[in-house]
Amino acid sequence: MKAVNWNRPDDDFTLTFWQQNVMQFWTDEEIPLSDDKMDWMEMSDAERTLYKNVLGGLTLLDTIQGGVGMPKILEHVDGLQRKAVLSFMSMMEQIHAKSYSSIFTTLASGEEIDAIFKWVEDNEQLQKKAALISSWYSNITGPKELYKAMAASVFLESYLFYSGFFYPLYLAGQGKMTSSGEIIDLILRDESIHGLYVGVLAQELFQTFSAEEQQQLQAEVYALLNELYENEMIYTAHLYTPIGLTEEVNAYVRYNANKALMNLGLEPHFPEEPVNPIVLNGINTHTKQHDFFSKKGNGYVRTIHVEPLSDDDFVFNF
C-alpha cells in the first residue's frame, strides 16, 4: 500500500485541478434561497412544475455521478493524486444533489417534494438516461471499458445536465429566481471543470490504444451520444412543450453535446446553430461559470449564519 505524495506530481495538471476544486468549494447553506419566494409565487403552475421537475432530474443525475460514476472511475484510475481529485469531485456531486433539496425545502411543501421524487422514479426518459450512463460505469473490466466510462462521465457532466440547467438559467437571466440561479451557476462551474478533467484523462488513455481500437471506441462513443440524444429530445419535449421552449432547449442540448465531444478531443457531431443568448451567457467561458483560474465567482461570497434584514438592523443608538 502506498500513501499519496503530493511532492512527486502524477503529471503536470492534476495539482492545478485539485487547487481549483478546493478554491471553488461551496455549500448550499451559503446561499439565501428565501429571496426567491416572491418570484416563485408569481410563476404559473406550469412554470413551477417545470422548475421542480428539472431540478428533480438533476438530483438523480448528481446522485448517480457522486455515488456511482466518480467512485467507479477513481477505483480504476492509476495515480493517487488523480484518485484524490476524482474523490473531491464525487463529494461535490453530493453537495449539488443536496442543494436541489434545499431549493425544494424553500419553495415547496412536503407533499410537493414527495411528488417530485415520485416523478423522478416514474419518468421513463429520465430513468433511461440514468440506466444508460450507469451501465457504462458498471462494466469497467479493462482500459477500453475505463475509457468508455470516462466518456459517459463527460457526457453526463458536459451534456445531459444542460436540459435541466436551461430553465433556471433562462429565468435568472431575466432577473427571476436569482438565488436558485446562483446555485446553478456554482454547479455549472463545478461540472465544467469535472468534465474537463475527466476529458483530459480520457484523451490520455485514448492515445494508448491502436488505431483500430480507437476507431471502434469512437464509434461506440458516438453511438452512445446518439442514443442519449434521441432520448433527450423526448425528455425535453415532455418538460418544455407546455411553456413553448422545446426547440430552444434542444438547440442548447446540441451545443453542449458538441462541447462534451470537445472535452474528449473528438469532432463535433451537430452543426452550429443559434442558441438562446440569455442561457448561453450562463455558460460563457468569459464569464463567471467557466472562469476556472480566477476568483470564486460572480457575486458569490462565502457567508456564515445568513439572516434576512429587519427594521431593527437600521436602528442606530449613538
PDB file of C-alpha atoms in Angstrom:
ATOM      1  CA  MET A   1       0.000   0.000   0.000  1.00  0.00           C
ATOM      2  CA  LYS A   2       1.226   3.478  -0.862  1.00  0.00           C
ATOM      3  CA  ALA A   3       0.392   6.898   0.570  1.00  0.00           C
ATOM      4  CA  VAL A   4      -0.327   9.799  -1.746  1.00  0.00           C
ATOM      5  CA  ASN A   5       2.751  12.006  -2.090  1.00  0.00           C
ATOM      6  CA  TRP A   6       1.879  15.437  -3.439  1.00  0.00           C
ATOM      7  CA  ASN A   7       5.586  16.315  -3.558  1.00  0.00           C
ATOM      8  CA  ARG A   8       6.006  13.960  -6.513  1.00  0.00           C
ATOM      9  CA  PRO A   9       3.382  15.006  -9.077  1.00  0.00           C
ATOM     10  CA  ASP A  10       1.474  12.362 -11.031  1.00  0.00           C
ATOM     11  CA  ASP A  11       1.503  14.732 -14.017  1.00  0.00           C
ATOM     12  CA  ASP A  12       1.656  18.423 -14.874  1.00  0.00           C
ATOM     13  CA  PHE A  13      -2.052  19.199 -14.463  1.00  0.00           C
ATOM     14  CA  THR A  14      -3.660  17.263 -11.595  1.00  0.00           C
ATOM     15  CA  LEU A  15      -2.390  19.571  -8.835  1.00  0.00           C
ATOM     16  CA  THR A  16      -3.853  22.542 -10.707  1.00  0.00           C
ATOM     17  CA  PHE A  17      -7.232  20.839 -10.864  1.00  0.00           C
ATOM     18  CA  TRP A  18      -7.022  19.959  -7.170  1.00  0.00           C
ATOM     19  CA  GLN A  19      -6.287  23.567  -6.246  1.00  0.00           C
ATOM     20  CA  GLN A  20      -9.102  24.874  -8.413  1.00  0.00           C
ATOM     21  CA  ASN A  21     -11.592  22.399  -6.981  1.00  0.00           C
ATOM     22  CA  VAL A  22     -10.659  23.441  -3.454  1.00  0.00           C
ATOM     23  CA  MET A  23     -10.875  27.131  -4.342  1.00  0.00           C
ATOM     24  CA  GLN A  24     -14.355  26.580  -5.788  1.00  0.00           C
ATOM     25  CA  PHE A  25     -15.683  24.739  -2.731  1.00  0.00           C
ATOM     26  CA  TRP A  26     -19.114  25.871  -1.563  1.00  0.00           C
ATOM     27  CA  THR A  27     -22.185  24.598   0.255  1.00  0.00           C
ATOM     28  CA  ASP A  28     -25.858  25.335  -0.267  1.00  0.00           C
ATOM     29  CA  GLU A  29     -26.202  26.854   3.216  1.00  0.00           C
ATOM     30  CA  GLU A  30     -24.217  29.859   1.982  1.00  0.00           C
ATOM     31  CA  ILE A  31     -26.937  30.958  -0.457  1.00  0.00           C
ATOM     32  CA  PRO A  32     -30.039  32.771   0.965  1.00  0.00           C
ATOM     33  CA  LEU A  33     -32.702  30.960  -1.069  1.00  0.00           C
ATOM     34  CA  SER A  34     -35.664  32.630   0.627  1.00  0.00           C
ATOM     35  CA  ASP A  35     -35.103  35.629  -1.649  1.00  0.00           C
ATOM     36  CA  ASP A  36     -36.771  33.625  -4.451  1.00  0.00           C
ATOM     37  CA  LYS A  37     -40.134  33.193  -2.724  1.00  0.00           C
ATOM     38  CA  MET A  38     -41.743  36.261  -4.280  1.00  0.00           C
ATOM     39  CA  ASP A  39     -40.731  35.217  -7.795  1.00  0.00           C
ATOM     40  CA  TRP A  40     -41.992  31.704  -7.074  1.00  0.00           C
ATOM     41  CA  MET A  41     -45.444  32.949  -6.090  1.00  0.00           C
ATOM     42  CA  GLU A  42     -45.697  34.957  -9.318  1.00  0.00           C
ATOM     43  CA  MET A  43     -44.914  31.963 -11.560  1.00  0.00           C
ATOM     44  CA  SER A  44     -47.696  29.972 -13.225  1.00  0.00           C
ATOM     45  CA  ASP A  45     -48.468  26.388 -12.218  1.00  0.00           C
ATOM     46  CA  ALA A  46     -46.835  25.143 -15.435  1.00  0.00           C
ATOM     47  CA  GLU A  47     -43.678  27.133 -14.738  1.00  0.00           C
ATOM     48  CA  ARG A  48     -43.434  25.888 -11.161  1.00  0.00           C
ATOM     49  CA  THR A  49     -43.997  22.280 -12.246  1.00  0.00           C
ATOM     50  CA  LEU A  50     -41.265  22.575 -14.862  1.00  0.00           C
ATOM     51  CA  TYR A  51     -38.840  24.128 -12.394  1.00  0.00           C
ATOM     52  CA  LYS A  52     -39.423  21.398  -9.816  1.00  0.00           C
ATOM     53  CA  ASN A  53     -39.156  18.586 -12.345  1.00  0.00           C
ATOM     54  CA  VAL A  54     -35.941  19.765 -13.995  1.00  0.00           C
ATOM     55  CA  LEU A  55     -34.303  20.058 -10.586  1.00  0.00           C
ATOM     56  CA  GLY A  56     -35.618  16.606  -9.689  1.00  0.00           C
ATOM     57  CA  GLY A  57     -33.986  15.213 -12.815  1.00  0.00           C
ATOM     58  CA  LEU A  58     -30.722  16.943 -11.992  1.00  0.00           C
ATOM     59  CA  THR A  59     -30.843  15.472  -8.496  1.00  0.00           C
ATOM     60  CA  LEU A  60     -30.985  11.949  -9.926  1.00  0.00           C
ATOM     61  CA  LEU A  61     -28.027  12.542 -12.245  1.00  0.00           C
ATOM     62  CA  ASP A  62     -25.923  14.071  -9.466  1.00  0.00           C
ATOM     63  CA  THR A  63     -26.816  11.163  -7.191  1.00  0.00           C
ATOM     64  CA  ILE A  64     -25.549   8.711  -9.811  1.00  0.00           C
ATOM     65  CA  GLN A  65     -22.412  10.702 -10.523  1.00  0.00           C
ATOM     66  CA  GLY A  66     -21.494  11.141  -6.864  1.00  0.00           C
ATOM     67  CA  GLY A  67     -22.404   7.650  -5.715  1.00  0.00           C
ATOM     68  CA  VAL A  68     -21.530   5.515  -8.740  1.00  0.00           C
ATOM     69  CA  GLY A  69     -19.768   7.324 -11.587  1.00  0.00           C
ATOM     70  CA  MET A  70     -16.844   9.068  -9.938  1.00  0.00           C
ATOM     71  CA  PRO A  71     -16.205   6.263  -7.401  1.00  0.00           C
ATOM     72  CA  LYS A  72     -16.147   3.609 -10.142  1.00  0.00           C
ATOM     73  CA  ILE A  73     -13.766   5.631 -12.305  1.00  0.00           C
ATOM     74  CA  LEU A  74     -11.372   6.559  -9.498  1.00  0.00           C
ATOM     75  CA  GLU A  75     -11.214   2.902  -8.460  1.00  0.00           C
ATOM     76  CA  HIS A  76      -9.640   2.046 -11.823  1.00  0.00           C
ATOM     77  CA  VAL A  77      -7.541   5.168 -12.441  1.00  0.00           C
ATOM     78  CA  ASP A  78      -3.805   4.988 -11.764  1.00  0.00           C
ATOM     79  CA  GLY A  79      -2.242   7.749  -9.677  1.00  0.00           C
ATOM     80  CA  LEU A  80      -3.169   8.526  -6.093  1.00  0.00           C
ATOM     81  CA  GLN A  81      -3.352  12.260  -6.737  1.00  0.00           C
ATOM     82  CA  ARG A  82      -5.764  11.654  -9.598  1.00  0.00           C
ATOM     83  CA  LYS A  83      -7.863   9.481  -7.321  1.00  0.00           C
ATOM     84  CA  ALA A  84      -7.894  12.326  -4.785  1.00  0.00           C
ATOM     85  CA  VAL A  85      -9.174  14.833  -7.343  1.00  0.00           C
ATOM     86  CA  LEU A  86     -11.887  12.448  -8.521  1.00  0.00           C
ATOM     87  CA  SER A  87     -12.865  11.769  -4.909  1.00  0.00           C
ATOM     88  CA  PHE A  88     -13.208  15.503  -4.231  1.00  0.00           C
ATOM     89  CA  MET A  89     -15.342  15.845  -7.356  1.00  0.00           C
ATOM     90  CA  SER A  90     -17.512  12.953  -6.175  1.00  0.00           C
ATOM     91  CA  MET A  91     -18.124  14.766  -2.899  1.00  0.00           C
ATOM     92  CA  MET A  92     -19.115  17.927  -4.767  1.00  0.00           C
ATOM     93  CA  GLU A  93     -21.704  15.957  -6.749  1.00  0.00           C
ATOM     94  CA  GLN A  94     -23.341  15.066  -3.441  1.00  0.00           C
ATOM     95  CA  ILE A  95     -23.332  18.743  -2.454  1.00  0.00           C
ATOM     96  CA  HIS A  96     -25.019  19.521  -5.774  1.00  0.00           C
ATOM     97  CA  ALA A  97     -27.694  16.897  -5.100  1.00  0.00           C
ATOM     98  CA  LYS A  98     -28.302  18.275  -1.615  1.00  0.00           C
ATOM     99  CA  SER A  99     -28.542  21.835  -2.902  1.00  0.00           C
ATOM    100  CA  TYR A 100     -31.578  20.926  -5.008  1.00  0.00           C
ATOM    101  CA  SER A 101     -33.271  19.594  -1.882  1.00  0.00           C
ATOM    102  CA  SER A 102     -32.539  22.930  -0.198  1.00  0.00           C
ATOM    103  CA  ILE A 103     -34.281  24.716  -3.062  1.00  0.00           C
ATOM    104  CA  PHE A 104     -37.247  22.354  -2.748  1.00  0.00           C
ATOM    105  CA  THR A 105     -37.443  22.923   1.011  1.00  0.00           C
ATOM    106  CA  THR A 106     -37.563  26.679   0.469  1.00  0.00           C
ATOM    107  CA  LEU A 107     -40.172  26.696  -2.282  1.00  0.00           C
ATOM    108  CA  ALA A 108     -42.360  23.601  -1.992  1.00  0.00           C
ATOM    109  CA  SER A 109     -44.471  21.779   0.574  1.00  0.00           C
ATOM    110  CA  GLY A 110     -43.584  18.332   1.866  1.00  0.00           C
ATOM    111  CA  GLU A 111     -46.310  16.806  -0.291  1.00  0.00           C
ATOM    112  CA  GLU A 112     -44.996  18.598  -3.380  1.00  0.00           C
ATOM    113  CA  ILE A 113     -41.450  17.432  -2.650  1.00  0.00           C
ATOM    114  CA  ASP A 114     -42.605  13.821  -2.375  1.00  0.00           C
ATOM    115  CA  ALA A 115     -44.363  14.230  -5.729  1.00  0.00           C
ATOM    116  CA  ILE A 116     -41.141  15.478  -7.343  1.00  0.00           C
ATOM    117  CA  PHE A 117     -39.190  12.402  -6.293  1.00  0.00           C
ATOM    118  CA  LYS A 118     -42.060  10.123  -7.341  1.00  0.00           C
ATOM    119  CA  TRP A 119     -41.972  11.826 -10.755  1.00  0.00           C
ATOM    120  CA  VAL A 120     -38.228  11.144 -10.959  1.00  0.00           C
ATOM    121  CA  GLU A 121     -38.811   7.445 -10.322  1.00  0.00           C
ATOM    122  CA  ASP A 122     -41.646   7.236 -12.840  1.00  0.00           C
ATOM    123  CA  ASN A 123     -40.246   9.299 -15.732  1.00  0.00           C
ATOM    124  CA  GLU A 124     -39.267   6.850 -18.464  1.00  0.00           C
ATOM    125  CA  GLN A 125     -36.764   9.054 -20.295  1.00  0.00           C
ATOM    126  CA  LEU A 126     -35.034  10.192 -17.117  1.00  0.00           C
ATOM    127  CA  GLN A 127     -34.680   6.622 -15.906  1.00  0.00           C
ATOM    128  CA  LYS A 128     -33.441   5.524 -19.332  1.00  0.00           C
ATOM    129  CA  LYS A 129     -30.600   8.030 -19.459  1.00  0.00           C
ATOM    130  CA  ALA A 130     -29.653   7.181 -15.883  1.00  0.00           C
ATOM    131  CA  ALA A 131     -29.573   3.478 -16.788  1.00  0.00           C
ATOM    132  CA  LEU A 132     -27.554   4.050 -19.970  1.00  0.00           C
ATOM    133  CA  ILE A 133     -24.859   6.019 -18.188  1.00  0.00           C
ATOM    134  CA  SER A 134     -24.806   3.667 -15.206  1.00  0.00           C
ATOM    135  CA  SER A 135     -24.327   0.644 -17.465  1.00  0.00           C
ATOM    136  CA  TRP A 136     -21.061   2.110 -18.762  1.00  0.00           C
ATOM    137  CA  TYR A 137     -19.929   2.774 -15.195  1.00  0.00           C
ATOM    138  CA  SER A 138     -20.710  -0.745 -14.014  1.00  0.00           C
ATOM    139  CA  ASN A 139     -18.757  -2.615 -16.676  1.00  0.00           C
ATOM    140  CA  ILE A 140     -15.161  -1.461 -16.164  1.00  0.00           C
ATOM    141  CA  THR A 141     -13.101  -4.594 -16.794  1.00  0.00           C
ATOM    142  CA  GLY A 142     -10.098  -3.086 -18.576  1.00  0.00           C
ATOM    143  CA  PRO A 143      -8.646   0.045 -20.196  1.00  0.00           C
ATOM    144  CA  LYS A 144     -11.180   0.220 -23.025  1.00  0.00           C
ATOM    145  CA  GLU A 145     -14.114  -0.047 -20.649  1.00  0.00           C
ATOM    146  CA  LEU A 146     -12.499   2.585 -18.427  1.00  0.00           C
ATOM    147  CA  TYR A 147     -12.254   4.930 -21.410  1.00  0.00           C
ATOM    148  CA  LYS A 148     -15.915   4.346 -22.200  1.00  0.00           C
ATOM    149  CA  ALA A 149     -16.859   5.049 -18.578  1.00  0.00           C
ATOM    150  CA  MET A 150     -14.882   8.301 -18.729  1.00  0.00           C
ATOM    151  CA  ALA A 151     -16.671   9.247 -21.947  1.00  0.00           C
ATOM    152  CA  ALA A 152     -20.025   8.534 -20.296  1.00  0.00           C
ATOM    153  CA  SER A 153     -18.968  10.702 -17.349  1.00  0.00           C
ATOM    154  CA  VAL A 154     -18.097  13.590 -19.652  1.00  0.00           C
ATOM    155  CA  PHE A 155     -21.442  13.204 -21.417  1.00  0.00           C
ATOM    156  CA  LEU A 156     -23.228  13.353 -18.073  1.00  0.00           C
ATOM    157  CA  GLU A 157     -21.310  16.383 -16.784  1.00  0.00           C
ATOM    158  CA  SER A 158     -20.985  18.378 -20.002  1.00  0.00           C
ATOM    159  CA  TYR A 159     -24.114  17.340 -21.924  1.00  0.00           C
ATOM    160  CA  LEU A 160     -27.000  15.657 -20.085  1.00  0.00           C
ATOM    161  CA  PHE A 161     -27.222  18.132 -17.213  1.00  0.00           C
ATOM    162  CA  TYR A 162     -27.963  21.000 -19.557  1.00  0.00           C
ATOM    163  CA  SER A 163     -31.601  20.308 -20.422  1.00  0.00           C
ATOM    164  CA  GLY A 164     -32.163  20.776 -16.691  1.00  0.00           C
ATOM    165  CA  PHE A 165     -29.907  23.807 -16.373  1.00  0.00           C
ATOM    166  CA  PHE A 166     -31.677  25.640 -19.209  1.00  0.00           C
ATOM    167  CA  TYR A 167     -34.755  26.829 -17.340  1.00  0.00           C
ATOM    168  CA  PRO A 168     -33.084  28.109 -14.144  1.00  0.00           C
ATOM    169  CA  LEU A 169     -30.562  29.989 -16.303  1.00  0.00           C
ATOM    170  CA  TYR A 170     -33.342  31.291 -18.539  1.00  0.00           C
ATOM    171  CA  LEU A 171     -35.181  32.737 -15.544  1.00  0.00           C
ATOM    172  CA  ALA A 172     -32.102  34.040 -13.735  1.00  0.00           C
ATOM    173  CA  GLY A 173     -31.018  35.816 -16.913  1.00  0.00           C
ATOM    174  CA  GLN A 174     -34.286  37.754 -16.711  1.00  0.00           C
ATOM    175  CA  GLY A 175     -33.766  38.613 -13.044  1.00  0.00           C
ATOM    176  CA  LYS A 176     -36.084  35.888 -11.710  1.00  0.00           C
ATOM    177  CA  MET A 177     -35.255  33.147  -9.187  1.00  0.00           C
ATOM    178  CA  THR A 178     -31.756  34.576  -8.949  1.00  0.00           C
ATOM    179  CA  SER A 179     -30.752  32.918  -5.681  1.00  0.00           C
ATOM    180  CA  SER A 180     -31.545  29.461  -7.021  1.00  0.00           C
ATOM    181  CA  GLY A 181     -29.865  30.615 -10.216  1.00  0.00           C
ATOM    182  CA  GLU A 182     -26.725  31.386  -8.223  1.00  0.00           C
ATOM    183  CA  ILE A 183     -26.644  27.782  -7.038  1.00  0.00           C
ATOM    184  CA  ILE A 184     -26.995  26.638 -10.650  1.00  0.00           C
ATOM    185  CA  ASP A 185     -24.108  28.958 -11.559  1.00  0.00           C
ATOM    186  CA  LEU A 186     -21.934  27.342  -8.894  1.00  0.00           C
ATOM    187  CA  ILE A 187     -22.915  23.849 -10.013  1.00  0.00           C
ATOM    188  CA  LEU A 188     -22.213  24.750 -13.641  1.00  0.00           C
ATOM    189  CA  ARG A 189     -18.757  25.937 -12.713  1.00  0.00           C
ATOM    190  CA  ASP A 190     -18.068  22.653 -10.936  1.00  0.00           C
ATOM    191  CA  GLU A 191     -19.482  20.477 -13.708  1.00  0.00           C
ATOM    192  CA  SER A 192     -17.427  22.262 -16.323  1.00  0.00           C
ATOM    193  CA  ILE A 193     -14.160  21.588 -14.513  1.00  0.00           C
ATOM    194  CA  HIS A 194     -15.231  17.993 -13.796  1.00  0.00           C
ATOM    195  CA  GLY A 195     -15.938  17.384 -17.474  1.00  0.00           C
ATOM    196  CA  LEU A 196     -12.661  18.983 -18.454  1.00  0.00           C
ATOM    197  CA  TYR A 197     -10.560  16.923 -16.021  1.00  0.00           C
ATOM    198  CA  VAL A 198     -12.136  13.570 -16.840  1.00  0.00           C
ATOM    199  CA  GLY A 199     -11.918  14.510 -20.515  1.00  0.00           C
ATOM    200  CA  VAL A 200      -8.167  15.074 -20.194  1.00  0.00           C
ATOM    201  CA  LEU A 201      -7.770  11.677 -18.509  1.00  0.00           C
ATOM    202  CA  ALA A 202      -9.863  10.065 -21.245  1.00  0.00           C
ATOM    203  CA  GLN A 203      -7.795  11.657 -24.018  1.00  0.00           C
ATOM    204  CA  GLU A 204      -4.599  10.455 -22.364  1.00  0.00           C
ATOM    205  CA  LEU A 205      -5.941   6.900 -22.131  1.00  0.00           C
ATOM    206  CA  PHE A 206      -7.247   7.033 -25.705  1.00  0.00           C
ATOM    207  CA  GLN A 207      -3.718   7.581 -27.002  1.00  0.00           C
ATOM    208  CA  THR A 208      -2.643   4.187 -25.618  1.00  0.00           C
ATOM    209  CA  PHE A 209      -4.938   2.277 -27.988  1.00  0.00           C
ATOM    210  CA  SER A 210      -4.158   1.104 -31.509  1.00  0.00           C
ATOM    211  CA  ALA A 211      -5.689   2.923 -34.480  1.00  0.00           C
ATOM    212  CA  GLU A 212      -8.184   0.100 -34.921  1.00  0.00           C
ATOM    213  CA  GLU A 213      -9.168   0.205 -31.251  1.00  0.00           C
ATOM    214  CA  GLN A 214      -9.510   3.985 -31.376  1.00  0.00           C
ATOM    215  CA  GLN A 215     -11.827   3.747 -34.360  1.00  0.00           C
ATOM    216  CA  GLN A 216     -14.022   1.188 -32.608  1.00  0.00           C
ATOM    217  CA  LEU A 217     -14.142   3.200 -29.382  1.00  0.00           C
ATOM    218  CA  GLN A 218     -15.067   6.370 -31.249  1.00  0.00           C
ATOM    219  CA  ALA A 219     -17.902   4.519 -32.970  1.00  0.00           C
ATOM    220  CA  GLU A 220     -19.219   3.306 -29.612  1.00  0.00           C
ATOM    221  CA  VAL A 221     -18.964   6.761 -28.053  1.00  0.00           C
ATOM    222  CA  TYR A 222     -20.851   8.424 -30.909  1.00  0.00           C
ATOM    223  CA  ALA A 223     -23.459   5.647 -30.771  1.00  0.00           C
ATOM    224  CA  LEU A 224     -23.990   6.395 -27.078  1.00  0.00           C
ATOM    225  CA  LEU A 225     -24.224  10.103 -27.864  1.00  0.00           C
ATOM    226  CA  ASN A 226     -26.945   9.468 -30.445  1.00  0.00           C
ATOM    227  CA  GLU A 227     -28.908   7.141 -28.179  1.00  0.00           C
ATOM    228  CA  LEU A 228     -28.766   9.703 -25.386  1.00  0.00           C
ATOM    229  CA  TYR A 229     -29.728  12.467 -27.815  1.00  0.00           C
ATOM    230  CA  GLU A 230     -32.814  10.676 -29.099  1.00  0.00           C
ATOM    231  CA  ASN A 231     -33.929  10.070 -25.525  1.00  0.00           C
ATOM    232  CA  GLU A 232     -33.144  13.672 -24.554  1.00  0.00           C
ATOM    233  CA  MET A 233     -35.359  15.037 -27.329  1.00  0.00           C
ATOM    234  CA  ILE A 234     -38.332  13.124 -25.912  1.00  0.00           C
ATOM    235  CA  TYR A 235     -37.442  14.222 -22.378  1.00  0.00           C
ATOM    236  CA  THR A 236     -37.203  17.910 -23.265  1.00  0.00           C
ATOM    237  CA  ALA A 237     -40.440  17.782 -25.269  1.00  0.00           C
ATOM    238  CA  HIS A 238     -42.327  16.399 -22.274  1.00  0.00           C
ATOM    239  CA  LEU A 239     -40.846  19.030 -19.983  1.00  0.00           C
ATOM    240  CA  TYR A 240     -40.780  22.188 -22.065  1.00  0.00           C
ATOM    241  CA  THR A 241     -43.694  21.943 -24.527  1.00  0.00           C
ATOM    242  CA  PRO A 242     -46.195  23.384 -22.001  1.00  0.00           C
ATOM    243  CA  ILE A 243     -44.275  26.680 -21.918  1.00  0.00           C
ATOM    244  CA  GLY A 244     -43.137  26.700 -25.560  1.00  0.00           C
ATOM    245  CA  LEU A 245     -39.371  26.412 -25.094  1.00  0.00           C
ATOM    246  CA  THR A 246     -38.681  22.942 -26.517  1.00  0.00           C
ATOM    247  CA  GLU A 247     -36.813  23.994 -29.659  1.00  0.00           C
ATOM    248  CA  GLU A 248     -34.624  26.451 -27.767  1.00  0.00           C
ATOM    249  CA  VAL A 249     -33.725  23.775 -25.227  1.00  0.00           C
ATOM    250  CA  ASN A 250     -32.930  21.275 -27.977  1.00  0.00           C
ATOM    251  CA  ALA A 251     -30.517  23.727 -29.614  1.00  0.00           C
ATOM    252  CA  TYR A 252     -28.852  24.245 -26.237  1.00  0.00           C
ATOM    253  CA  VAL A 253     -28.562  20.479 -25.728  1.00  0.00           C
ATOM    254  CA  ARG A 254     -26.906  20.042 -29.134  1.00  0.00           C
ATOM    255  CA  TYR A 255     -24.498  22.868 -28.376  1.00  0.00           C
ATOM    256  CA  ASN A 256     -23.417  21.185 -25.158  1.00  0.00           C
ATOM    257  CA  ALA A 257     -23.171  17.766 -26.807  1.00  0.00           C
ATOM    258  CA  ASN A 258     -20.535  19.277 -29.077  1.00  0.00           C
ATOM    259  CA  LYS A 259     -18.775  20.810 -26.063  1.00  0.00           C
ATOM    260  CA  ALA A 260     -18.681  17.382 -24.398  1.00  0.00           C
ATOM    261  CA  LEU A 261     -17.111  15.891 -27.513  1.00  0.00           C
ATOM    262  CA  MET A 262     -14.508  18.662 -27.480  1.00  0.00           C
ATOM    263  CA  ASN A 263     -13.638  17.714 -23.880  1.00  0.00           C
ATOM    264  CA  LEU A 264     -12.955  14.208 -25.210  1.00  0.00           C
ATOM    265  CA  GLY A 265     -10.847  15.546 -28.072  1.00  0.00           C
ATOM    266  CA  LEU A 266     -13.443  14.389 -30.621  1.00  0.00           C
ATOM    267  CA  GLU A 267     -15.075  16.184 -33.519  1.00  0.00           C
ATOM    268  CA  PRO A 268     -18.411  17.988 -33.027  1.00  0.00           C
ATOM    269  CA  HIS A 269     -21.433  15.952 -34.077  1.00  0.00           C
ATOM    270  CA  PHE A 270     -24.051  18.642 -34.609  1.00  0.00           C
ATOM    271  CA  PRO A 271     -23.883  21.694 -36.904  1.00  0.00           C
ATOM    272  CA  GLU A 272     -23.534  25.137 -35.372  1.00  0.00           C
ATOM    273  CA  GLU A 273     -26.820  26.942 -34.764  1.00  0.00           C
ATOM    274  CA  PRO A 274     -28.095  29.914 -32.768  1.00  0.00           C
ATOM    275  CA  VAL A 275     -28.527  29.322 -29.038  1.00  0.00           C
ATOM    276  CA  ASN A 276     -30.630  31.462 -26.701  1.00  0.00           C
ATOM    277  CA  PRO A 277     -28.230  34.282 -25.741  1.00  0.00           C
ATOM    278  CA  ILE A 278     -29.597  34.631 -22.204  1.00  0.00           C
ATOM    279  CA  VAL A 279     -28.902  30.992 -21.424  1.00  0.00           C
ATOM    280  CA  LEU A 280     -25.681  30.844 -23.410  1.00  0.00           C
ATOM    281  CA  ASN A 281     -24.317  33.658 -21.270  1.00  0.00           C
ATOM    282  CA  GLY A 282     -24.780  31.355 -18.288  1.00  0.00           C
ATOM    283  CA  ILE A 283     -22.013  29.070 -19.593  1.00  0.00           C
ATOM    284  CA  ASN A 284     -19.912  31.647 -21.415  1.00  0.00           C
ATOM    285  CA  THR A 285     -16.250  30.815 -20.869  1.00  0.00           C
ATOM    286  CA  HIS A 286     -15.530  34.523 -20.443  1.00  0.00           C
ATOM    287  CA  THR A 287     -17.977  34.904 -17.565  1.00  0.00           C
ATOM    288  CA  LYS A 288     -18.379  33.516 -14.113  1.00  0.00           C
ATOM    289  CA  GLN A 289     -19.120  29.848 -14.533  1.00  0.00           C
ATOM    290  CA  HIS A 290     -16.152  28.737 -16.587  1.00  0.00           C
ATOM    291  CA  ASP A 291     -13.606  31.214 -15.289  1.00  0.00           C
ATOM    292  CA  PHE A 292     -11.594  28.357 -13.779  1.00  0.00           C
ATOM    293  CA  PHE A 293      -8.430  30.140 -12.801  1.00  0.00           C
ATOM    294  CA  SER A 294      -9.556  33.389 -11.233  1.00  0.00           C
ATOM    295  CA  LYS A 295     -11.756  34.367  -8.316  1.00  0.00           C
ATOM    296  CA  LYS A 296     -14.545  32.206  -6.980  1.00  0.00           C
ATOM    297  CA  GLY A 297     -17.476  33.508  -8.857  1.00  0.00           C
ATOM    298  CA  ASN A 298     -19.986  36.033  -9.994  1.00  0.00           C
ATOM    299  CA  GLY A 299     -21.252  37.721  -6.878  1.00  0.00           C
ATOM    300  CA  TYR A 300     -20.769  34.594  -4.802  1.00  0.00           C
ATOM    301  CA  VAL A 301     -19.348  35.312  -1.373  1.00  0.00           C
ATOM    302  CA  ARG A 302     -18.875  32.680   1.301  1.00  0.00           C
ATOM    303  CA  THR A 303     -21.084  33.658   4.200  1.00  0.00           C
ATOM    304  CA  ILE A 304     -21.938  32.145   7.552  1.00  0.00           C
ATOM    305  CA  HIS A 305     -25.197  32.454   9.521  1.00  0.00           C
ATOM    306  CA  VAL A 306     -27.084  34.357   6.821  1.00  0.00           C
ATOM    307  CA  GLU A 307     -30.151  36.172   8.158  1.00  0.00           C
ATOM    308  CA  PRO A 308     -32.636  38.473   6.388  1.00  0.00           C
ATOM    309  CA  LEU A 309     -32.561  42.166   7.226  1.00  0.00           C
ATOM    310  CA  SER A 310     -35.178  43.527   9.618  1.00  0.00           C
ATOM    311  CA  ASP A 311     -36.152  47.025  10.782  1.00  0.00           C
ATOM    312  CA  ASP A 312     -34.012  46.543  13.892  1.00  0.00           C
ATOM    313  CA  ASP A 313     -30.908  46.388  11.724  1.00  0.00           C
ATOM    314  CA  PHE A 314     -31.426  50.062  10.881  1.00  0.00           C
ATOM    315  CA  VAL A 315     -31.795  51.312  14.470  1.00  0.00           C
ATOM    316  CA  PHE A 316     -28.565  53.035  15.459  1.00  0.00           C
ATOM    317  CA  ASN A 317     -28.011  54.197  19.037  1.00  0.00           C
ATOM    318  CA  PHE A 318     -25.266  56.794  19.017  1.00  0.00           C
TER     319      PHE A 318
END
